[in-house]
RNA sequence: GGUCGCUUAGCUCAGUUGGUUAGAGCGCCACGUUGACAUCGUGGAGGUCACUGGUUCGAGUCCAGUAGCGACCACCA
């Protein structure tokens, strides 16, 4: 009994079944297997801030595609899933929501309670994100799902921090940071965006002390005058040369500060050529302050109000202070003018509030050597970028070697594992302790008996009393390698500060520290610190004795060793988007080299970004993110995968115009910028109005969930019809095959049974398979997708399937045709499986019911699942270019006949006759396939050979090596045919002229490669012959 | 400001080391539903390859410049 498939592919019926099947069969699991080569991809961990959008769908599809391809090739393919706690981003989302809904800030509810709320948010979105990936068909080893704050990742963070601390790569420093006064935290340079706002440009004067002169300067932030510690001019500026070295008196608080000369800070052609210098609140001024050893006065409190350094303006918000300071200066007669000006103001990407440059204590990673190593890894080709141009982005950024500020004044994240304690300022004591510590360390390193150390420690204790061996931070003797210490001097108080870093979770050590008055640093680490460790942390590093847990349970399979890490590390390829080459990719290379001594991955593929219909990148903050689930629902997962894969080329971002499908009438309403930014105002959800049926509906948006029970206008995009139509085409080709497999018996296909079309499709199949393989190896996803579509649609369906139909109806030739058909389909499904896994699995399983044994050219038992079937490797010997060109001639003739038929509006049921004038060898070949003219063009090949002449009233066409005539008694319109032929002749003449011009150009003949010249001659000869035939026909028709 | 891309048919995009007549999908026009598929078939129309100059026998392709668009980095007292 033939299996009857529905006429249309129904993805919703298919997808859930195979997700479950694959999972149950453990086909996504990857375990160390010495018999196989590993292939490892680490997911670019999505933030738990919100649901995934199309950018993630593309990223996920490409990773899945490569993973599935490698798995079929026989690799032990691991795709490691997980999510990122995304420190600032997540805390900001939760805080913002809390403020909007409850009018509360984190300070109202406290650290513990806020963190609890964030965990709740995280749990919700993690589930949602992982589910989106599962729906996509992502073949991740879900047992290994990690989260950057889980125990496994935390252990790696603690270990890395400790190691860097001990090795001196982590240090405490005062730096000018981007201060977010709303969130009260430093934010990274990367988390700052600039926005033009309307502002003012004030010009003031300062009186020069001891003279009658004043000096004029301009600023956009007058309140920072309270923190001025100098006024700078250009050293070569004659206008001010006599003032350098003098002092100015600040009218606001009466302080006197020097006039200095600084060629770097000052551009004498700008404004008045004078710059006020506020080292604590401006990056350039800070650098200048360092050069001139200026005092640095911080005038801000963490919340953006002015502090005790702001004299009588203390306590005011900085913007209020600005107004009052300006008024005061005006009152004192020091305001010269106010201009309106557009000012680019730095804003925090997280809170959207203006950034204040702010001097504060932060933790840093020293980048000098770490960056150099990471650069070398790329320079030497240990890590390779695809496309290669991104190498420059990476190297340029690392080349700056800017120290990495890793502390954040947040509550959500990895707490910095450092405890500190201050000792009173006493230079003598510090000196003595230092000497003693040095001695102890020397002895310890030399491996001398502990007793000796104890003695020295006792001496230390005697110096300052009360277990100072602990307090001093010199804890190695007591805790061995579990602790490391640094000693710094607080600039402000002059106190000696002991910083103790504890390796891993050591409750007893922490208890001791607390006992001796140490307090843990309240800050948390930059989220990139933990994500930088992702490639080795997820594999269990630094645990050498256990495999990382599976589904949260211990994995005993390592038998006392971590076998997972050495097997899967280093990874094979990282597939990501270009905006995190610096933030993430570079840092993973750094930590990989530092912790593992090897790069984290060999290739980095950077794929395009998906833009909206207006050319903007998709992001949550723009509100233009498209939920892939809407599209899965409308077009099916495979269609979405296939379509976005076809986008993924090497150099262009992809524009994806979308619309909303009206739930009332089905009309599509194009998305506008208003739709993207529409948010619920006063509780009511925004609606979109359908111009056709005039109904209004709520619509999909990243900003809000539509109300339950509402009819929702979902996102659609006609671009996905490309994928949907393709899936349906393959579905129906398979349907055709299955309908024609009745009586199928497996068996080898004899060479002698192979017809021209069989050899042709094998040749094309072998070529296509090889092409795809090469393209995937170069991450040319768009090309691979096109090649597969073209083969499937234009070769397999349009020609092969059509050509074997007669044989399937002929009992004698049917068995071989069936074997060929099912064999080709089998191979095709395997080639397509990484691209459209659900469709292929469904068809594979159904095919398995009818033809469990199949293959080219020998039958084999089919694999139990398409996704683990062997990747096709077809013999090179099947590729036959001369056969392919013979086949092309057949195609050309058939197209020409169809053309004539269309031209003269001759119905398909009317049979035509065809006469072909050609060389004897061509005649033999055409006679061999005579049946195909009947089959594909309803045309009988009447005469063929050199002696064929044009029958009376006939339409004709001319090919390179054949002229065709189709007698059309009473149908041919002589005038029309004449016009057609004349037009054809004109066209050929045009080409001929072009070729002749080339050949008559002496330098072309002399300088072009001989084979090129020969080719032109050959083509010209062919064209001339063709023209002669056409001219002959024109003559017969009575033309000239 | 620096860097890297992009500009090819109405739309979205391919175009491998320069070499016959520049391609695809969608859309458009005409015709077609007896058996895989109208999410389809057959045929067709549609492009001075952003602009200017250069290299070359030959440029969509290489080089320089101009304009527009985008991304990343840095920065605007």
Short mmCIF file of C-alpha atoms in Angstrom, two decimals, chain A residues 428-744:
data_model
loop_
_atom_site.label_atom_id
_atom_site.label_comp_id
_atom_site.label_asym_id
_atom_site.label_seq_id
_atom_site.Cartn_x
_atom_site.Cartn_y
_atom_site.Cartn_z
CA UNK A 428 57.62 52.62 60.93
CA UNK A 429 55.26 49.81 61.62
CA UNK A 430 54.57 49.38 57.94
CA UNK A 431 58.27 49.21 57.26
CA UNK A 432 58.90 46.60 59.96
CA UNK A 433 55.99 44.47 58.88
CA UNK A 434 57.14 44.64 55.33
CA UNK A 435 60.61 43.42 56.22
CA UNK A 436 59.25 40.65 58.35
CA UNK A 437 56.84 39.52 55.66
CA UNK A 438 59.61 39.43 53.13
CA UNK A 439 61.67 37.20 55.39
CA UNK A 440 58.78 34.89 56.05
CA UNK A 441 57.94 34.62 52.40
CA UNK A 442 61.56 33.82 51.58
CA UNK A 443 61.68 31.05 54.13
CA UNK A 444 58.35 29.70 53.03
CA UNK A 445 59.37 29.52 49.42
CA UNK A 446 62.61 27.86 50.37
CA UNK A 447 60.55 25.17 52.05
CA UNK A 448 62.00 25.66 55.52
CA UNK A 449 60.27 24.07 58.47
CA UNK A 450 57.01 25.60 59.49
CA UNK A 451 58.27 25.99 63.06
CA UNK A 452 60.58 28.72 61.95
CA UNK A 453 57.72 30.54 60.30
CA UNK A 454 55.56 30.22 63.39
CA UNK A 455 58.34 31.91 65.29
CA UNK A 456 58.43 34.83 62.92
CA UNK A 457 54.66 35.06 62.91
CA UNK A 458 54.74 35.27 66.66
CA UNK A 459 57.20 38.12 66.31
CA UNK A 460 54.77 39.88 64.01
CA UNK A 461 51.95 39.36 66.45
CA UNK A 462 54.11 40.82 69.17
CA UNK A 463 54.67 43.89 67.05
CA UNK A 464 51.02 44.81 66.66
CA UNK A 465 49.24 42.32 68.86
CA UNK A 466 46.11 40.28 68.16
CA UNK A 467 46.73 37.76 65.41
CA UNK A 468 48.17 40.24 63.06
CA UNK A 469 49.45 37.36 60.96
CA UNK A 470 45.89 37.10 59.82
CA UNK A 471 45.11 40.75 59.73
CA UNK A 472 48.18 41.64 57.79
CA UNK A 473 46.91 39.53 55.04
CA UNK A 474 49.88 37.31 55.34
CA UNK A 475 47.86 34.21 55.66
CA UNK A 476 49.75 31.81 53.51
CA UNK A 477 51.32 30.10 56.48
CA UNK A 478 47.94 29.37 57.94
CA UNK A 479 45.85 28.74 54.87
CA UNK A 480 48.43 27.74 52.34
CA UNK A 481 47.42 28.43 48.79
CA UNK A 482 43.82 29.25 49.68
CA UNK A 483 44.50 32.92 50.17
CA UNK A 484 46.47 35.69 48.60
CA UNK A 485 47.00 39.18 49.88
CA UNK A 486 47.88 42.64 48.66
CA UNK A 487 48.78 45.65 50.75
CA UNK A 488 47.97 49.12 49.54
CA UNK A 489 48.00 52.55 51.06
CA UNK A 490 44.82 54.58 51.00
CA UNK A 491 45.67 57.89 49.36
CA UNK A 492 43.15 59.86 51.33
CA UNK A 493 43.72 58.62 54.87
CA UNK A 494 47.20 57.25 54.53
CA UNK A 495 46.00 54.04 56.13
CA UNK A 496 47.46 50.74 55.15
CA UNK A 497 44.76 48.57 53.63
CA UNK A 498 45.07 44.82 53.59
CA UNK A 499 43.23 43.04 50.80
CA UNK A 500 42.77 39.31 51.12
CA UNK A 501 41.49 37.21 48.30
CA UNK A 502 40.10 33.80 49.11
CA UNK A 503 40.19 30.99 46.64
CA UNK A 504 36.87 29.28 46.12
CA UNK A 505 34.31 28.68 48.83
CA UNK A 506 36.26 28.47 52.09
CA UNK A 507 33.76 29.10 54.90
CA UNK A 508 36.35 28.62 57.64
CA UNK A 509 38.67 31.17 56.09
CA UNK A 510 35.84 33.60 55.66
CA UNK A 511 34.80 33.06 59.26
CA UNK A 512 38.31 33.89 60.41
CA UNK A 513 38.37 36.99 58.27
CA UNK A 514 35.12 38.20 59.71
CA UNK A 515 36.40 37.47 63.18
CA UNK A 516 39.43 39.65 62.65
CA UNK A 517 37.41 42.54 61.41
CA UNK A 518 37.73 42.08 57.69
CA UNK A 519 34.78 43.03 55.52
CA UNK A 520 33.98 41.71 52.09
CA UNK A 521 34.01 44.11 49.19
CA UNK A 522 30.38 44.95 48.44
CA UNK A 523 30.87 45.15 44.69
CA UNK A 524 30.21 42.48 42.10
CA UNK A 525 32.14 41.58 38.99
CA UNK A 526 31.50 42.86 35.51
CA UNK A 527 29.29 40.30 33.83
CA UNK A 528 31.85 39.82 31.07
CA UNK A 529 34.25 38.48 33.65
CA UNK A 530 32.17 35.34 34.02
CA UNK A 531 31.19 35.07 30.38
CA UNK A 532 34.85 35.33 29.44
CA UNK A 533 35.33 31.97 31.15
CA UNK A 534 32.39 30.30 29.42
CA UNK A 535 34.33 27.97 27.08
CA UNK A 536 36.21 26.21 29.87
CA UNK A 537 34.01 26.96 32.87
CA UNK A 538 31.09 25.11 31.32
CA UNK A 539 33.26 22.04 30.90
CA UNK A 540 33.98 21.95 34.60
CA UNK A 541 37.23 23.83 34.94
CA UNK A 542 38.92 24.09 37.44
CA UNK A 543 37.64 20.78 38.79
CA UNK A 544 40.10 18.14 37.67
CA UNK A 545 38.52 15.25 39.49
CA UNK A 546 34.87 15.36 38.44
CA UNK A 547 33.02 15.69 35.20
CA UNK A 548 30.62 18.61 35.24
CA UNK A 549 27.16 17.67 36.47
CA UNK A 550 24.42 16.49 34.11
CA UNK A 551 20.92 17.77 34.77
CA UNK A 552 22.25 19.04 38.08
CA UNK A 553 23.34 15.55 39.16
CA UNK A 554 26.94 14.36 39.51
CA UNK A 555 28.31 12.63 36.42
CA UNK A 556 30.43 9.73 37.64
CA UNK A 557 31.57 8.70 34.18
CA UNK A 558 34.95 10.35 34.55
CA UNK A 559 35.91 7.89 37.31
CA UNK A 560 37.73 10.41 39.40
CA UNK A 561 38.89 12.56 36.54
CA UNK A 562 37.39 15.36 34.56
CA UNK A 563 37.40 13.73 31.12
CA UNK A 564 34.96 16.19 29.59
CA UNK A 565 37.22 19.23 29.72
CA UNK A 566 40.26 17.80 27.93
CA UNK A 567 38.07 16.09 25.34
CA UNK A 568 35.91 19.03 24.29
CA UNK A 569 38.39 21.87 24.89
CA UNK A 570 39.43 23.77 22.84
CA UNK A 571 36.20 24.42 20.98
CA UNK A 572 35.93 24.23 17.23
CA UNK A 573 34.15 27.39 16.27
CA UNK A 574 32.48 30.32 17.91
CA UNK A 575 29.54 31.66 15.95
CA UNK A 576 28.57 35.14 16.94
CA UNK A 577 27.63 38.63 15.95
CA UNK A 578 30.18 41.36 15.36
CA UNK A 579 29.30 43.67 18.22
CA UNK A 580 30.86 41.49 20.87
CA UNK A 581 34.16 40.71 19.16
CA UNK A 582 35.82 42.99 21.66
CA UNK A 583 33.69 42.57 24.75
CA UNK A 584 33.47 38.84 24.63
CA UNK A 585 35.55 37.11 21.97
CA UNK A 586 38.78 38.84 22.91
CA UNK A 587 38.24 38.19 26.59
CA UNK A 588 37.51 34.53 26.07
CA UNK A 589 40.80 34.19 24.25
CA UNK A 590 42.53 35.99 27.12
CA UNK A 591 41.12 33.78 29.86
CA UNK A 592 41.42 30.63 27.78
CA UNK A 593 45.11 31.22 27.35
CA UNK A 594 45.49 32.25 30.95
CA UNK A 595 43.60 29.41 32.58
CA UNK A 596 43.93 26.60 30.07
CA UNK A 597 47.08 27.53 28.22
CA UNK A 598 45.18 27.15 24.98
CA UNK A 599 42.78 29.16 22.86
CA UNK A 600 39.06 28.59 23.49
CA UNK A 601 38.19 27.95 19.84
CA UNK A 602 39.94 27.64 16.50
CA UNK A 603 37.50 29.57 14.34
CA UNK A 604 35.34 32.59 14.96
CA UNK A 605 32.53 33.00 12.47
CA UNK A 606 30.93 36.42 12.51
CA UNK A 607 27.52 36.37 10.90
CA UNK A 608 25.42 39.29 9.65
CA UNK A 609 23.00 41.21 11.77
CA UNK A 610 19.30 41.22 11.11
CA UNK A 611 17.97 44.70 10.56
CA UNK A 612 14.38 45.82 10.58
CA UNK A 613 12.61 47.20 7.52
CA UNK A 614 14.15 50.60 8.20
CA UNK A 615 17.72 49.39 8.31
CA UNK A 616 18.12 49.55 12.08
CA UNK A 617 19.69 46.73 14.03
CA UNK A 618 17.22 44.76 16.07
CA UNK A 619 17.45 45.33 19.76
CA UNK A 620 15.27 45.30 22.74
CA UNK A 621 15.86 48.95 23.45
CA UNK A 622 14.60 49.93 20.01
CA UNK A 623 11.52 47.78 20.34
CA UNK A 624 11.98 46.36 16.87
CA UNK A 625 12.85 42.84 17.94
CA UNK A 626 10.74 40.20 16.30
CA UNK A 627 9.74 37.16 18.30
CA UNK A 628 10.70 34.12 16.22
CA UNK A 629 7.83 32.20 17.81
CA UNK A 630 5.34 34.25 15.81
CA UNK A 631 7.14 33.27 12.65
CA UNK A 632 7.51 29.63 13.65
CA UNK A 633 3.79 29.61 14.15
CA UNK A 634 3.02 31.16 10.80
CA UNK A 635 5.58 29.55 8.51
CA UNK A 636 7.00 26.61 10.42
CA UNK A 637 10.41 26.32 12.04
CA UNK A 638 12.12 24.77 9.03
CA UNK A 639 10.91 27.55 6.76
CA UNK A 640 12.26 30.18 9.14
CA UNK A 641 15.56 28.32 9.48
CA UNK A 642 15.93 27.84 5.76
CA UNK A 643 15.13 31.45 5.00
CA UNK A 644 17.42 33.04 7.54
CA UNK A 645 20.19 30.67 6.58
CA UNK A 646 19.84 31.87 3.02
CA UNK A 647 20.46 35.40 4.35
CA UNK A 648 23.70 34.55 6.07
CA UNK A 649 26.32 35.76 3.64
CA UNK A 650 29.75 37.13 4.25
CA UNK A 651 29.40 40.84 4.01
CA UNK A 652 25.90 42.15 4.13
CA UNK A 653 23.52 42.68 6.96
CA UNK A 654 20.01 41.57 6.25
CA UNK A 655 16.96 43.74 6.06
CA UNK A 656 13.80 42.13 7.30
CA UNK A 657 10.71 44.22 6.72
CA UNK A 658 7.83 42.87 8.75
CA UNK A 659 4.15 43.51 9.09
CA UNK A 660 1.30 42.59 11.39
CA UNK A 661 -1.30 40.18 10.17
CA UNK A 662 -4.75 41.49 10.98
CA UNK A 663 -6.48 38.77 13.00
CA UNK A 664 -9.84 39.86 11.61
CA UNK A 665 -9.29 39.88 7.86
CA UNK A 666 -5.78 38.51 7.36
CA UNK A 667 -4.51 41.62 5.65
CA UNK A 668 -0.92 42.56 6.39
CA UNK A 669 -0.27 45.94 8.00
CA UNK A 670 3.33 47.06 7.43
CA UNK A 671 5.26 47.80 10.59
CA UNK A 672 5.94 51.47 11.20
CA UNK A 673 8.34 53.15 13.60
CA UNK A 674 5.38 54.06 15.80
CA UNK A 675 4.56 50.39 16.24
CA UNK A 676 8.08 49.72 17.43
CA UNK A 677 8.02 52.30 20.16
CA UNK A 678 4.39 51.97 21.23
CA UNK A 679 4.15 51.10 24.89
CA UNK A 680 1.18 50.72 27.19
CA UNK A 681 0.32 54.19 28.44
CA UNK A 682 -1.83 54.21 31.53
CA UNK A 683 -2.33 50.46 31.35
CA UNK A 684 -4.06 50.08 27.98
CA UNK A 685 -2.15 48.03 25.43
CA UNK A 686 -1.46 49.76 22.11
CA UNK A 687 -3.44 48.68 19.08
CA UNK A 688 -2.86 48.60 15.37
CA UNK A 689 -5.59 49.56 12.96
CA UNK A 690 -6.19 47.52 9.85
CA UNK A 691 -6.64 49.82 6.85
CA UNK A 692 -8.73 47.19 5.09
CA UNK A 693 -11.29 46.02 7.63
CA UNK A 694 -10.85 49.00 9.98
CA UNK A 695 -10.67 46.75 13.02
CA UNK A 696 -8.17 47.48 15.74
CA UNK A 697 -6.13 44.81 17.44
CA UNK A 698 -3.35 44.38 19.94
CA UNK A 699 -0.09 43.24 18.40
CA UNK A 700 3.11 41.35 19.19
CA UNK A 701 5.69 43.58 20.81
CA UNK A 702 8.82 43.11 22.86
CA UNK A 703 7.51 45.71 25.27
CA UNK A 704 4.43 43.97 26.57
CA UNK A 705 2.38 40.81 26.50
CA UNK A 706 -0.99 41.17 24.81
CA UNK A 707 -3.93 40.68 27.16
CA UNK A 708 -5.24 37.13 27.47
CA UNK A 709 -8.12 36.30 25.18
CA UNK A 710 -7.35 39.15 22.80
CA UNK A 711 -7.12 38.61 19.08
CA UNK A 712 -3.51 39.51 18.37
CA UNK A 713 -1.95 40.80 15.17
CA UNK A 714 1.13 38.61 14.89
CA UNK A 715 4.33 39.50 13.12
CA UNK A 716 4.63 38.16 9.59
CA UNK A 717 7.08 38.72 6.78
CA UNK A 718 6.62 37.56 3.24
CA UNK A 719 10.30 36.81 3.03
CA UNK A 720 9.68 33.56 4.88
CA UNK A 721 7.47 32.31 2.10
CA UNK A 722 10.75 31.47 0.40
CA UNK A 723 11.45 28.84 3.02
CA UNK A 724 7.88 27.72 3.41
CA UNK A 725 7.48 27.14 -0.31
CA UNK A 726 10.71 25.25 -0.43
CA UNK A 727 9.64 22.95 2.37
CA UNK A 728 6.37 22.31 0.64
CA UNK A 729 8.14 21.55 -2.60
CA UNK A 730 10.37 18.96 -0.99
CA UNK A 731 7.39 17.55 0.85
CA UNK A 732 5.53 17.08 -2.39
CA UNK A 733 8.47 15.65 -4.27
CA UNK A 734 8.73 13.10 -1.48
CA UNK A 735 5.01 12.58 -1.62
CA UNK A 736 5.37 11.79 -5.29
CA UNK A 737 8.15 9.34 -4.59
CA UNK A 738 6.19 7.55 -1.92
CA UNK A 739 3.12 7.33 -4.12
CA UNK A 740 5.28 5.60 -6.68
CA UNK A 741 7.09 3.19 -4.44
CA UNK A 742 4.45 0.53 -4.47
CA UNK A 743 6.18 -2.78 -5.06
CA UNK A 744 9.58 -1.34 -4.25
#
